[in-house]
Amino acid sequence: MVMAAAAMAAKALTDTEQSAEGRLGTLLDAYGRVQAARGPAAPLSFGRFRALLRGDLARLLPAAVPAEEMDGVRLIDPDGDFDEDFFDLEIEQRVLMRALAKTTHGGRPASTRTLEAEMDQDRVFTALRKRMDQDAYVHGRSSLIRMPAGSDAQLRLSLPSSVAEFYRPVCFDAMWDRWWFACPVCRWPMKVTVHGGRAGTRTGSVRCFHRPHATWGAAYSFKLPDAGRPPVLRPQSRPAAPAGAQAVLFPDLMGQVPEPVPVEGHKALTRGVWRWTTVPGLVEIALFDALRERGLSVALWPELDAYDLLVTAGQGAGRAEFRIDVKDYTSALLLAKKIQADGGDRGGAEWLVVPDYRESSLELVGCVAGEFGLKAATASGIGELICKKAGVAWQ
C-alpha cells in the first residue's frame, strides 16, 4: 500500500505536464493513504511526506515496520524525474504473488500497465511454444532479443509470425517530435525528457529505460533544436570498462551516439516483453556467444525453456554439464522470495545466474538458492568457471 501510494505521489510530483490542481489532488490522496498505513501513533506532516518522496522509501514507514523490498528504493532520480525502476519492482512483486498464490489464496491489486505487461509476457511465451518445435522457439525468442525495435519492413522480413503482434508504435515517452533513439545496448527506444533550468533555459536528455544500460553509457543530453529538426545527442559520463572476468561481457559503447530514427514506419516491443524477455535475454545471448566462441557446446532454452542455457565442458570422466537459469531482478529480496516460493528452480536448473550489474544481490540470492541445492554466480563468474573446467581461457 505504501509503495503504491508513494509511486502515485512521486509521479505527480515530477509530472510537469499535469495541472497544479491535479498534481496536488494526487499528492493529497497518496498522503492520506500513507498516513492511514502509518496509523495515529506515527504522524507525518505533508511537507515531510513530500521531502521523503525524494529519498529512500523505507523512511516513509514507521520505525517498527520492516522495510523489506522498499529498503533502498528511490522513486525520483537525481535529475528530478520519476524513476522507471518502479515498473520493474511492481512486476517483480506480481510475479512473486503469482508464485505464492499456487500455495495460498493471497493477492494484491495491480495497475493497468502492470497487468498488461504480465498478459503480454504470458501470451508471448504461449505463442513461442505453440508449435512445440525447439528450433522455432529459439528463433522466435532470439528475434525478440536481437530486434526489439525496427522498421516495418525489417520486422516483416526478420520476425516469425508468432511474435510480430507484440510490436506496437513507439511509445510517447520515447519520442521527440517525430523521432526516437535506440539504446546502443538493447536497441529499444530510449526515454526522452525535457528539463527546465534557471532563467527559463531548457535542455533535454535521452536515456535507456533500463537503469544499468543508462549507467553503462546509454545516457545523452541535447540542446533543444529548432522546430522541425531532430536533436543532436551528446554522450554523458561513462564508467571505465571493468577489469578481469567482467570485461568479457561488458558492452563497449565508446563512440556510439544514436542517430534520430523516424517514428513513422517503425515499431517496438511492448514494454513488458522488452523488460522480461529482451533485457535478461541480452545476458543469456552474450553468455551463449562468448562460450561458443571459446569452443564450448552450448544450447539455448532447452526443452522449450525448461531453463536458459545448457553448457557442456570437459571430456570423458571430467565432462560436466551446467544447467543455467538467468535471473534479472531489480530487487534481490523479491528474487530471494520468488526462489523460496518456487521451492528452488522448477525447470531443472542447477545454477541461478544474475547479470554482472546485479552482483550486489549475489550474497542474498546465493544463500537462499543454497537452501534448495542450487548454486549462484554472476554471468561472468559462471563463464569463467565453465572455461576453467573446459581448460580454455575466459579472458
XYZ file of N, CA, C and O in Angstrom, residues 17 26-27 71 93 198 211 214 222 237 253 290 310 326 345 354:
64
model
N 3.684 18.162 -16.843
C 2.652 18.355 -17.863
C 1.257 18.416 -17.253
O 0.322 18.911 -17.861
N -3.577 14.495 -6.391
C -2.955 13.167 -6.323
C -2.040 13.058 -5.114
O -2.012 12.036 -4.416
N -1.263 14.125 -4.855
C -0.366 14.123 -3.696
C -1.142 13.978 -2.389
O -0.749 13.211 -1.504
N 13.267 -1.182 1.059
C 14.563 -0.704 1.524
C 15.464 -0.336 0.351
O 15.723 -1.160 -0.532
N 6.942 -7.886 -7.896
C 6.023 -8.203 -6.814
C 4.866 -9.059 -7.315
O 4.441 -10.008 -6.655
N 17.348 27.175 -14.833
C 17.256 28.540 -14.327
C 17.150 29.524 -15.484
O 17.607 29.271 -16.585
N 17.923 1.051 -16.086
C 18.968 1.818 -15.410
C 20.384 1.301 -15.682
O 21.300 2.100 -15.944
N 21.676 2.655 -18.922
C 21.977 4.082 -18.828
C 23.290 4.303 -18.077
O 24.100 5.159 -18.452
N 20.934 16.878 -24.804
C 20.860 17.642 -26.055
C 20.283 19.028 -25.800
O 19.549 19.243 -24.831
N 28.521 11.144 -18.995
C 29.682 10.421 -18.478
C 29.476 8.913 -18.567
O 28.360 8.413 -18.416
N 30.603 0.951 -25.519
C 29.771 1.978 -26.150
C 30.576 3.183 -26.613
O 29.994 4.191 -27.031
N 29.726 -15.872 -26.042
C 31.090 -15.914 -25.505
C 31.575 -17.352 -25.324
O 32.735 -17.680 -25.631
N 22.219 -24.678 -21.475
C 22.844 -25.956 -21.136
C 24.237 -25.939 -21.744
O 24.392 -25.869 -22.966
N 19.032 -17.646 -15.900
C 19.428 -16.256 -15.668
C 18.261 -15.500 -15.039
O 17.126 -15.577 -15.525
N 14.278 -24.145 -8.291
C 14.026 -23.910 -9.719
C 13.246 -25.085 -10.276
O 13.713 -26.230 -10.250
N 22.952 -14.265 -12.080
C 22.492 -12.878 -12.155
C 23.449 -12.099 -13.052
O 24.630 -12.427 -13.149
